C-alpha cells in the first residue's frame, strides 16, 4: 500500500475519535458488541496512532534509502 493511504487512514480515524467525543451515549457498538464509550474512543485513537506510526516509519525508511 502507498504510504499516503496510511496518512489518510490515520487522519480519518483521528477525526472519528474527535467526533466520538461529542457522542452523548454511554456505550457504542464495536463490531458485534456494545462497549463502553471510552473503550470505543481508545480503540479509535489507537488505530489512528498505529496508522500514523506506520506512515512515519515508511517515510523514514524512504529517506534512509535515498542517502
Short mmCIF file of C-alpha atoms in Angstrom, two decimals, residues 9-67:
data_model
loop_
_atom_site.label_atom_id
_atom_site.label_comp_id
_atom_site.label_asym_id
_atom_site.label_seq_id
_atom_site.Cartn_x
_atom_site.Cartn_y
_atom_site.Cartn_z
CA UNK A 9 -6.47 6.44 7.34
CA UNK A 10 -4.69 7.97 10.35
CA UNK A 11 -6.47 11.28 9.74
CA UNK A 12 -9.81 9.52 9.25
CA UNK A 13 -9.54 7.56 12.50
CA UNK A 14 -8.33 10.61 14.41
CA UNK A 15 -11.31 12.64 13.15
CA UNK A 16 -13.57 9.73 14.08
CA UNK A 17 -12.07 9.83 17.58
CA UNK A 18 -12.72 13.59 17.82
CA UNK A 19 -16.30 13.09 16.60
CA UNK A 20 -16.86 10.39 19.23
CA UNK A 21 -16.04 12.92 21.95
CA UNK A 22 -19.33 14.66 21.11
CA UNK A 23 -21.33 11.40 21.32
CA UNK A 24 -23.68 11.59 24.33
CA UNK A 25 -24.18 7.81 24.62
CA UNK A 26 -22.61 5.75 27.39
CA UNK A 27 -21.97 2.82 25.05
CA UNK A 28 -21.19 2.31 21.39
CA UNK A 29 -21.40 -0.71 19.13
CA UNK A 30 -17.92 -2.03 18.27
CA UNK A 31 -18.04 -4.91 15.81
CA UNK A 32 -20.83 -7.05 17.34
CA UNK A 33 -20.71 -5.94 20.98
CA UNK A 34 -21.84 -2.94 22.96
CA UNK A 35 -18.77 -1.47 24.68
CA UNK A 36 -18.15 1.46 26.99
CA UNK A 37 -17.77 4.73 25.06
CA UNK A 38 -14.27 5.29 26.47
CA UNK A 39 -13.14 1.86 25.26
CA UNK A 40 -14.51 2.73 21.82
CA UNK A 41 -12.66 6.07 21.87
CA UNK A 42 -9.44 4.36 22.95
CA UNK A 43 -9.83 1.88 20.09
CA UNK A 44 -10.25 4.69 17.53
CA UNK A 45 -7.29 6.61 18.91
CA UNK A 46 -5.07 3.50 18.96
CA UNK A 47 -5.87 2.73 15.32
CA UNK A 48 -5.06 6.33 14.35
CA UNK A 49 -1.74 6.18 16.20
CA UNK A 50 -0.82 2.86 14.56
CA UNK A 51 -1.52 4.18 11.07
CA UNK A 52 0.45 7.37 11.77
CA UNK A 53 3.40 5.37 13.13
CA UNK A 54 3.36 3.16 10.02
CA UNK A 55 3.33 6.24 7.80
CA UNK A 56 6.24 7.84 9.66
CA UNK A 57 8.24 4.60 9.61
CA UNK A 58 7.77 4.30 5.84
CA UNK A 59 8.75 7.93 5.35
CA UNK A 60 11.87 7.45 7.49
CA UNK A 61 12.84 4.27 5.61
CA UNK A 62 12.39 6.08 2.30
CA UNK A 63 14.61 8.93 3.48
CA UNK A 64 17.33 6.50 4.61
CA UNK A 65 17.16 4.65 1.27
CA UNK A 66 17.76 7.93 -0.58
CA UNK A 67 21.06 8.51 1.23
#
